[in-house]
Coordinates of C-alpha atoms in Angstrom, one line a residue:
M1 CA -21.6 17.2 -3.8
P2 CA -21.5 18.2 -6.8
D3 CA -25.4 17.9 -9.1
R4 CA -25.5 16.0 -12.5
D5 CA -23.4 18.5 -14.8
A6 CA -21.1 17.0 -18.0
S7 CA -18.3 19.3 -17.3
D8 CA -18.0 18.4 -13.6
P9 CA -16.2 14.7 -13.0
S10 CA -17.8 14.2 -9.7
S11 CA -21.6 14.7 -11.2
D12 CA -21.6 11.2 -12.7
S13 CA -25.1 10.4 -11.0
R14 CA -25.6 6.8 -13.2
P15 CA -27.1 3.5 -12.0
G16 CA -24.3 1.6 -10.6
A17 CA -21.6 4.7 -10.6
A18 CA -21.3 4.1 -7.1
G19 CA -19.2 1.3 -8.1
A20 CA -19.6 -2.4 -6.9
R21 CA -21.8 -2.9 -3.7
D22 CA -22.6 -6.6 -3.7
A23 CA -23.4 -6.7 0.2
H24 CA -24.9 -4.9 2.8
F25 CA -24.5 -3.5 6.1
D26 CA -25.3 -5.8 8.7
D27 CA -26.7 -3.4 11.5
A28 CA -28.2 -5.7 13.6
A29 CA -25.1 -8.0 13.8
A30 CA -22.9 -4.6 14.1
R31 CA -25.1 -3.6 17.1
E32 CA -24.7 -7.4 18.0
T33 CA -20.7 -6.7 18.4
G34 CA -21.0 -3.1 19.3
F35 CA -18.2 -1.7 17.8
D36 CA -15.5 -3.9 19.5
A37 CA -12.2 -4.1 18.5
R38 CA -11.4 -7.8 20.2
A39 CA -8.8 -6.3 21.9
D40 CA -7.9 -9.6 23.4
R41 CA -7.3 -11.2 19.9
P42 CA -3.9 -12.9 19.6
R43 CA -2.0 -11.2 17.1
R44 CA -0.4 -13.1 14.2
D45 CA 2.6 -13.7 12.9
P46 CA 4.0 -10.7 10.4
A47 CA 6.7 -12.8 8.8
R48 CA 4.1 -15.4 7.5
C49 CA 0.4 -15.9 6.0
D50 CA -2.2 -18.0 7.8
R51 CA -2.8 -20.0 4.8
S52 CA -6.0 -21.3 7.5
R53 CA -7.4 -17.6 6.2
L54 CA -7.5 -18.3 3.3
G55 CA -10.3 -19.5 2.6
P56 CA -12.8 -20.2 -0.5
A57 CA -14.0 -17.4 -1.1
H58 CA -13.5 -13.5 0.4
S59 CA -16.8 -11.6 -0.3
D60 CA -17.2 -7.6 1.3
A61 CA -19.6 -9.3 3.9
A62 CA -17.4 -11.5 5.1
R63 CA -15.4 -8.9 7.4
P64 CA -12.2 -10.0 9.7
D65 CA -12.2 -8.3 13.1
P66 CA -10.1 -4.3 13.3
A67 CA -7.0 -5.3 14.4
P68 CA -5.7 -5.7 18.4
R69 CA -4.8 -3.2 20.4
G70 CA -1.2 -3.3 21.0
A71 CA -0.8 -3.8 16.4
T72 CA 1.9 -2.3 15.1
R73 CA 0.6 1.7 14.5
S74 CA 0.2 3.1 10.6
G75 CA 3.5 5.2 11.8
A76 CA 5.2 2.2 12.4
A77 CA 4.0 -0.4 10.2
I78 CA 3.5 1.5 7.3
G79 CA 5.4 4.7 7.7
N80 CA 9.0 2.8 6.7
E81 CA 9.7 3.2 3.0
T82 CA 9.3 -1.1 2.4
G83 CA 6.5 -1.2 4.1
A84 CA 4.5 1.6 2.1
L85 CA 5.8 0.8 -1.3
A86 CA 4.6 -2.9 -0.5
L87 CA 0.9 -1.5 -0.1
L88 CA 1.1 0.9 -2.8
R89 CA 1.9 -2.1 -5.4
L90 CA -1.1 -4.1 -3.5
L91 CA -3.4 -1.2 -4.2
A92 CA -1.9 -1.0 -8.3
A93 CA -2.9 -4.8 -7.9
G94 CA -6.3 -2.8 -9.1
G95 CA -9.6 -5.6 -9.1
A96 CA -11.7 -5.9 -6.4
S97 CA -10.3 -5.7 -4.1
A98 CA -12.2 -8.2 -0.7
A99 CA -9.4 -10.9 -1.8
R100 CA -6.3 -8.3 -1.1
R101 CA -7.7 -7.0 2.4
A102 CA -7.8 -11.3 2.8
L103 CA -4.1 -11.4 1.7
L104 CA -3.4 -8.8 4.4
D105 CA -5.2 -10.6 7.0
A106 CA -3.4 -13.6 6.3
C107 CA -0.7 -12.2 5.9
G108 CA -0.4 -9.5 8.4
G109 CA 1.3 -6.3 6.2
A110 CA 1.9 -6.0 2.6
S111 CA 5.5 -6.5 2.8
A112 CA 4.4 -10.0 3.9
A113 CA 1.5 -10.3 1.5
L114 CA 4.0 -9.8 -1.1
A115 CA 7.0 -12.0 -0.6
A116 CA 4.1 -14.7 -0.3
G117 CA 4.4 -15.2 -3.7
A118 CA 1.4 -16.7 -5.8
P119 CA 0.7 -19.5 -4.4
A120 CA -0.4 -17.5 -1.5
W121 CA -1.9 -15.1 -4.0
A122 CA -4.2 -17.9 -5.9
R123 CA -5.2 -19.0 -2.6
A124 CA -6.8 -15.4 -1.2
E125 CA -8.3 -15.6 -4.5
L126 CA -6.6 -12.6 -6.7
S127 CA -7.9 -12.4 -10.1
A128 CA -5.1 -13.9 -12.5
Q129 CA -4.9 -9.9 -13.7
Q130 CA -4.1 -8.8 -10.3
I131 CA -1.6 -11.4 -9.4
A132 CA 0.0 -10.8 -13.5
R133 CA 0.3 -6.9 -12.2
L134 CA 2.1 -8.5 -8.3
R135 CA 4.7 -9.9 -10.6
G136 CA 5.1 -7.1 -12.6
P137 CA 7.9 -4.7 -11.8
A138 CA 7.1 -1.4 -9.5
D139 CA 7.4 1.1 -12.3
E140 CA 6.1 3.6 -14.2
A141 CA 3.6 1.1 -16.5
L142 CA 2.6 -0.3 -13.6
W143 CA 1.2 3.1 -12.0
R144 CA -0.3 4.0 -14.6
S145 CA -1.8 1.2 -15.3
A146 CA -3.5 2.0 -11.6
G147 CA -4.4 5.5 -13.4
W148 CA -1.7 7.4 -11.1
C149 CA 0.8 9.6 -12.1
A150 CA 3.9 8.0 -13.1
D151 CA 6.4 8.3 -9.9
A152 CA 3.3 7.9 -7.5
D153 CA 6.3 5.7 -5.8
R154 CA 8.7 8.6 -5.4
R155 CA 5.7 11.1 -4.3
L156 CA 4.3 8.8 -1.7
L157 CA 7.1 8.0 0.2
D158 CA 7.9 12.8 -0.5
W159 CA 4.6 12.6 1.3
L160 CA 5.0 10.3 4.2
A161 CA 8.3 12.3 4.4
R162 CA 5.9 15.2 5.3
P163 CA 4.5 15.9 9.5
G164 CA 1.2 14.3 10.4
R165 CA 0.7 12.4 6.7
Q166 CA 0.0 8.2 7.1
L167 CA -1.0 5.7 5.3
I168 CA -3.4 3.5 7.1
A169 CA -3.8 -0.3 5.9
W170 CA -7.3 -2.1 6.4
N171 CA -5.5 -4.1 9.1
D172 CA -4.0 -1.3 10.9
P173 CA -5.6 -0.7 14.0
D174 CA -6.2 2.7 12.8
Y175 CA -8.6 1.7 10.2
P176 CA -12.2 4.1 11.1
A177 CA -14.7 1.0 12.5
L178 CA -17.9 2.7 10.8
L179 CA -16.2 2.1 7.4
R180 CA -14.6 -0.8 8.1
R181 CA -18.1 -2.3 8.9
A182 CA -19.1 -0.2 5.2
P183 CA -19.6 -2.3 2.0
N184 CA -16.4 -2.0 -0.1
P185 CA -14.8 -0.3 2.0
P186 CA -11.4 0.7 1.1
L187 CA -7.6 -1.3 1.0
A188 CA -5.5 1.6 2.2
L189 CA -6.3 5.0 3.7
F190 CA -3.9 7.5 3.0
V191 CA -4.8 10.1 5.9
A192 CA -3.2 14.0 6.4
G193 CA -3.7 14.6 10.0
E194 CA -4.7 12.4 13.6
P195 CA -6.1 9.4 11.7
G196 CA -7.8 9.1 15.5
R197 CA -9.9 12.0 14.7
L198 CA -11.3 9.3 11.9
W199 CA -13.5 7.5 14.4
H200 CA -14.8 10.5 16.3
P201 CA -18.6 10.2 15.2
S202 CA -19.8 12.5 12.5
V203 CA -22.8 13.1 10.1
A204 CA -22.0 13.7 6.4
V205 CA -23.3 17.0 5.5
V206 CA -24.2 16.5 1.5
G207 CA -25.8 19.2 -1.9
S208 CA -25.5 20.6 -3.9
R209 CA -22.7 22.1 -5.9
S210 CA -24.2 25.1 -7.2
P211 CA -26.9 25.9 -4.4
T212 CA -28.9 28.9 -3.6
P213 CA -27.9 31.5 -0.9
A214 CA -30.9 29.4 1.8
G215 CA -29.3 27.0 1.5
T216 CA -25.8 27.5 1.6
A217 CA -27.0 29.7 4.7
N218 CA -28.6 26.3 5.9
A219 CA -25.4 24.5 5.3
A220 CA -23.3 26.7 7.1
D221 CA -26.0 26.6 10.2
F222 CA -26.5 23.3 10.1
A223 CA -22.4 22.7 10.6
R224 CA -21.6 25.3 12.6
A225 CA -24.6 23.3 15.8
L226 CA -23.5 19.9 14.9
A227 CA -20.2 21.1 15.3
R228 CA -20.2 22.6 18.9
S229 CA -22.6 20.0 19.7
G230 CA -19.9 17.2 19.6
L231 CA -20.6 15.9 15.8
A232 CA -17.8 16.1 13.3
V233 CA -19.0 17.0 10.6
T234 CA -17.8 15.0 7.0
S235 CA -17.9 16.2 3.5
G236 CA -16.2 15.8 0.1
L237 CA -14.7 19.1 -0.2
A238 CA -17.0 20.2 -3.5
A239 CA -18.1 23.3 -3.8
G240 CA -21.3 25.0 -3.1
I241 CA -22.6 22.9 0.2
D242 CA -19.8 20.5 1.5
A243 CA -17.4 23.8 1.3
A244 CA -19.9 25.4 3.4
A245 CA -19.2 23.1 5.9
H246 CA -16.5 22.7 6.2
R247 CA -15.9 26.1 6.3
A248 CA -18.1 26.7 9.1
A249 CA -17.5 23.9 10.9
L250 CA -13.8 24.8 11.4
E251 CA -14.8 28.4 12.2
A252 CA -16.9 26.7 15.0
G253 CA -14.1 25.2 16.8
G254 CA -14.9 21.4 15.6
L255 CA -13.6 18.6 13.9
T256 CA -13.8 18.4 9.8
V257 CA -13.2 15.6 8.4
A258 CA -12.4 15.6 4.5
V259 CA -13.2 12.8 1.5
L260 CA -11.3 13.4 -1.5
G261 CA -11.0 11.8 -4.8
T262 CA -7.9 13.2 -5.3
G263 CA -4.8 12.0 -4.3
P264 CA -5.0 13.4 -0.9
D265 CA -2.1 15.8 -2.0
L266 CA -4.4 17.9 -4.7
A267 CA -7.8 19.5 -3.6
Y268 CA -10.7 19.5 -6.3
P269 CA -11.7 22.5 -7.5
R270 CA -8.2 23.5 -7.1
R271 CA -9.8 27.2 -6.0
H272 CA -10.1 24.6 -2.2
A273 CA -6.6 24.2 -2.0
D274 CA -6.3 26.6 1.0
L275 CA -9.1 25.3 2.7
L276 CA -7.8 21.3 2.3
E277 CA -4.5 22.7 3.9
R278 CA -6.9 24.5 6.2
I279 CA -8.6 20.7 7.1
A280 CA -5.1 18.8 7.1
A281 CA -3.7 21.2 10.2
E282 CA -7.0 21.3 12.4
G283 CA -9.0 18.3 10.9
V284 CA -8.6 14.7 9.0
A285 CA -8.7 14.9 4.8
V286 CA -8.6 11.3 3.6
S287 CA -8.4 9.5 0.4
E288 CA -7.9 5.9 -1.0
Y289 CA -5.7 7.1 -4.4
P290 CA -2.2 8.2 -3.8
P291 CA -0.6 11.9 -3.9
G292 CA -0.2 13.0 -7.4
T293 CA -3.8 11.3 -8.5
E294 CA -6.5 13.5 -10.3
A295 CA -9.6 14.2 -10.7
R296 CA -11.6 11.0 -12.4
P297 CA -15.2 11.3 -12.7
A298 CA -15.1 7.9 -11.4
H299 CA -13.7 8.9 -8.3
F300 CA -16.6 10.8 -7.1
P301 CA -18.6 7.8 -6.8
A302 CA -16.2 6.2 -5.2
R303 CA -15.7 8.6 -2.7
N304 CA -19.2 9.4 -2.0
R305 CA -19.3 5.7 -0.4
I306 CA -16.1 6.6 2.4
V307 CA -18.1 9.5 3.1
A308 CA -21.4 8.0 4.1
G309 CA -19.1 4.2 6.0
L310 CA -17.1 7.4 7.8
S311 CA -20.4 8.8 9.1
L312 CA -23.5 7.5 11.4
G313 CA -25.4 9.6 9.5
A314 CA -26.0 11.8 6.1
L315 CA -27.9 15.4 6.1
V316 CA -28.8 16.4 2.5
I317 CA -29.6 20.1 2.7
E318 CA -30.6 20.7 -0.9
A319 CA -30.1 18.5 -3.8
A320 CA -32.5 17.7 -7.3
E321 CA -33.4 14.9 -8.2
R322 CA -30.2 13.8 -10.2
S323 CA -27.5 14.9 -7.9
G324 CA -24.2 13.1 -6.5
A325 CA -25.3 13.6 -2.9
L326 CA -28.7 11.4 -3.3
I327 CA -25.8 8.5 -4.2
T328 CA -24.4 8.9 -0.5
A329 CA -27.8 9.1 1.3
R330 CA -28.0 5.6 -0.7
L331 CA -25.2 4.3 0.0
A332 CA -25.6 5.5 3.6
A333 CA -28.7 4.2 3.9
E334 CA -27.6 1.3 2.5
C335 CA -24.6 0.8 5.4
G336 CA -27.2 0.9 7.5
R337 CA -26.9 4.3 8.6
E338 CA -29.4 7.4 9.1
V339 CA -30.6 9.6 6.4
F340 CA -31.8 13.0 7.1
A341 CA -33.3 15.9 4.6
V342 CA -34.1 19.5 4.7
P343 CA -37.4 20.4 3.1
G344 CA -37.1 23.5 1.0
S345 CA -39.8 25.0 -1.3
I346 CA -42.1 23.0 -4.0
H347 CA -40.5 25.8 -6.8
N348 CA -37.0 25.1 -5.9
P349 CA -35.7 22.5 -8.3
L350 CA -33.0 21.9 -5.9
A351 CA -35.7 20.9 -3.1
R352 CA -36.7 17.8 -5.4
G353 CA -34.3 15.7 -4.4
C354 CA -34.3 16.0 -0.5
H355 CA -38.0 15.9 -1.1
R356 CA -37.7 12.4 -3.2
L357 CA -35.4 11.1 0.3
I358 CA -38.1 12.5 2.2
R359 CA -40.9 10.1 0.5
E360 CA -38.3 7.0 0.6
G361 CA -38.3 7.2 3.9
A362 CA -35.8 10.2 5.0
G363 CA -35.9 11.6 8.4
L364 CA -37.1 15.0 7.5
V365 CA -35.0 18.0 10.3
E366 CA -35.9 21.3 11.1
S367 CA -32.5 21.9 13.0
A368 CA -29.1 20.3 14.1
A369 CA -30.5 19.7 17.5
E370 CA -32.9 16.7 15.9
V371 CA -30.1 15.3 13.9
A372 CA -28.3 15.1 17.3
A373 CA -31.0 13.7 19.6
A374 CA -31.7 10.7 16.7
L375 CA -27.2 10.0 16.8
A376 CA -27.0 10.8 20.1
P377 CA -27.1 6.7 21.2
V378 CA -25.5 5.2 18.1
A379 CA -22.2 8.3 19.1
A380 CA -22.5 6.7 22.5
E381 CA -21.8 2.9 20.6
L382 CA -19.2 4.0 19.3
A383 CA -17.7 6.0 22.2
D384 CA -17.5 2.6 24.1
G385 CA -16.1 0.6 21.4
L386 CA -13.2 3.1 20.6
R387 CA -12.5 3.0 24.5
R388 CA -12.3 -1.5 24.5
R389 CA -9.6 -0.5 21.3
L390 CA -7.3 1.6 23.5
G391 CA -7.8 -0.6 26.2
A392 CA -9.0 2.5 28.2
P393 CA -9.6 1.6 32.1
I394 CA -11.8 5.2 32.5
D395 CA -13.1 4.8 36.0
G396 CA -17.0 5.4 36.5
G397 CA -20.2 6.3 34.0
H398 CA -19.6 7.9 30.8
A399 CA -21.2 11.4 30.4
A400 CA -22.9 12.3 26.9
V401 CA -21.4 11.8 23.9
I402 CA -23.4 14.8 22.2
Q403 CA -25.3 17.1 24.0
A404 CA -28.6 16.3 21.6
G405 CA -31.5 19.3 21.7
Q406 CA -29.0 21.2 22.0
D407 CA -27.2 23.7 19.1
D408 CA -25.3 25.2 21.4
P409 CA -24.4 23.2 24.3
S410 CA -23.1 23.7 27.4
P411 CA -19.8 22.1 28.8
V412 CA -20.8 19.1 30.3
S413 CA -21.8 19.3 33.6
G414 CA -20.6 16.6 36.4
D415 CA -20.0 15.8 39.7
S416 CA -17.9 18.2 41.1
D417 CA -15.0 15.7 42.8
P418 CA -12.8 15.2 40.3
P419 CA -12.5 12.4 38.4
D420 CA -9.9 8.8 39.6
F421 CA -8.6 6.7 36.7
A422 CA -7.3 3.8 37.0
D423 CA -4.8 4.4 34.4
P424 CA -1.8 6.6 35.2
D425 CA -1.2 8.2 32.3
Y426 CA -5.0 9.5 32.0
Q427 CA -4.8 11.0 35.1
S428 CA -1.1 12.5 34.6
L429 CA -3.2 13.9 31.1
W430 CA -5.8 15.3 33.9
N431 CA -3.8 16.6 35.6
A432 CA -2.1 18.6 33.0
L433 CA -5.4 19.9 31.3
G434 CA -6.9 23.0 33.0
F435 CA -9.9 25.0 32.2
D436 CA -8.0 27.1 30.3
P437 CA -7.0 26.1 26.3
T438 CA -4.0 23.7 26.2
G439 CA -1.5 23.5 23.2
M440 CA -0.1 19.4 22.2
D441 CA 3.5 20.1 23.0
E442 CA 2.9 22.3 26.3
L443 CA 0.8 18.2 27.1
V444 CA 3.6 16.5 26.0
H445 CA 6.0 18.2 28.1
R446 CA 3.9 18.0 31.4
T447 CA 3.2 14.6 30.8
G448 CA 6.0 12.6 29.6
L449 CA 3.6 11.3 26.4
T450 CA 4.6 10.9 23.1
T451 CA 1.6 13.2 20.8
A452 CA 0.6 9.6 19.6
E453 CA -0.5 8.6 22.9
L454 CA -1.9 12.5 24.1
S455 CA -4.1 12.1 20.4
S456 CA -5.9 8.5 21.5
M457 CA -6.2 9.2 24.6
L458 CA -7.6 13.4 24.8
L459 CA -10.2 11.6 21.8
V460 CA -11.5 9.1 24.3
M461 CA -11.7 12.2 26.7
E462 CA -13.9 13.8 24.0
L463 CA -15.8 10.9 23.4
E464 CA -16.7 10.7 27.1
G465 CA -17.5 14.5 27.4
R466 CA -14.5 14.9 29.5
V467 CA -12.6 17.3 27.6
S468 CA -13.7 19.7 24.3
A469 CA -11.0 21.0 21.6
Q470 CA -10.7 24.2 20.0
H471 CA -7.9 25.0 16.9
G472 CA -6.2 22.4 18.8
R473 CA -5.8 23.3 22.1
Y474 CA -8.3 21.1 24.6
F475 CA -9.4 21.6 28.1
R476 CA -11.4 19.6 30.6
N477 CA -15.4 20.5 30.4
R478 CA -15.3 20.5 34.4

């Protein structure tokens, strides 16, 4: 995360620059619901709006439950041109997103929401300007008014035609549970990579755009150890600490998530284009802006709220007193997430932001093991929620999600007897896996299951501690 610098659009750390955050994460309520996707909730007819759901108020604090298991996946719901362009128009309407989220929930999808017309839009409390934009043509003027490129519709369809590219709406079952419960979650996510990876327990590793050599080394060391412990490393692809954390996680064979302040096809800074391409192939890159969208100053504080919302906690490595990393830390705290900071020399100006966070209550940490130990219970809770979302009937007690207290953990130990899965598909996948890394294509061949099915099942097994992944290949832990 960059420090304040007039030459860097991500450096704006003025009060309020992170955008609207009226509502706050209700930690007690989230723990009570336990990330439950409520798979037995009845589905709505996507062709009609449920007018009873368009109440008099739709604040950021009033969040609908995640979509039920069995609801249409993003590849089917928004992978078609009509649905994708309809969602793009909803995004281009701009303004507060709470009303548009309520409209999507009531109508079941973007196409139905547009077809519902102005009366339904008014009942959802869209503003007059939002309604005017939805009534107008989907043309160059609309895209430019949203701050996008003039051919945003064509760029989106071209981008979606590439393998591993998806557009996930707020009401999609793949929308990440943690982000759903954050203040002001995005209406949609443009995802390069497997969207199920956004459910993986992660830590936001952030800091200065111009770190000291020691800060860069610390970022790499922490990210490498966190990745080996089973946590994903989330950051913003910025220069300095962000890039060091992403690269170290990839080098460790772990998962990293890049949240962009541009469209999902553009790297900022541009010299990180190769890094972005690698993350999209081996991890996941995500943006709330459509393809072709260039960097703007306001995008980066907004990006920080997604970095915080996707993560179980935020770790600040090095940061000046006025740093974008402190925005991420503050947003993480507002989400009810843990905040950690690495102390430094009193003579280092890039340690002052970390010292300020520690004075304000952030956890002082000296090793990744301390971070993993603090987050292990919450990560296990997230794993339980993911199993419920997928309806994964994995028998027996589940192993620890994170090897807390170990910077370089050994594989999870367990019973020597092979597990007996109630679901035959999980049993087939387990039988197809060995202790040698196996690629996705080979697993598809061995099991007869689709790549999408296997990706979700493997993620559950990873969170259970049964399976590990390195460089896109999977193998048993025991």
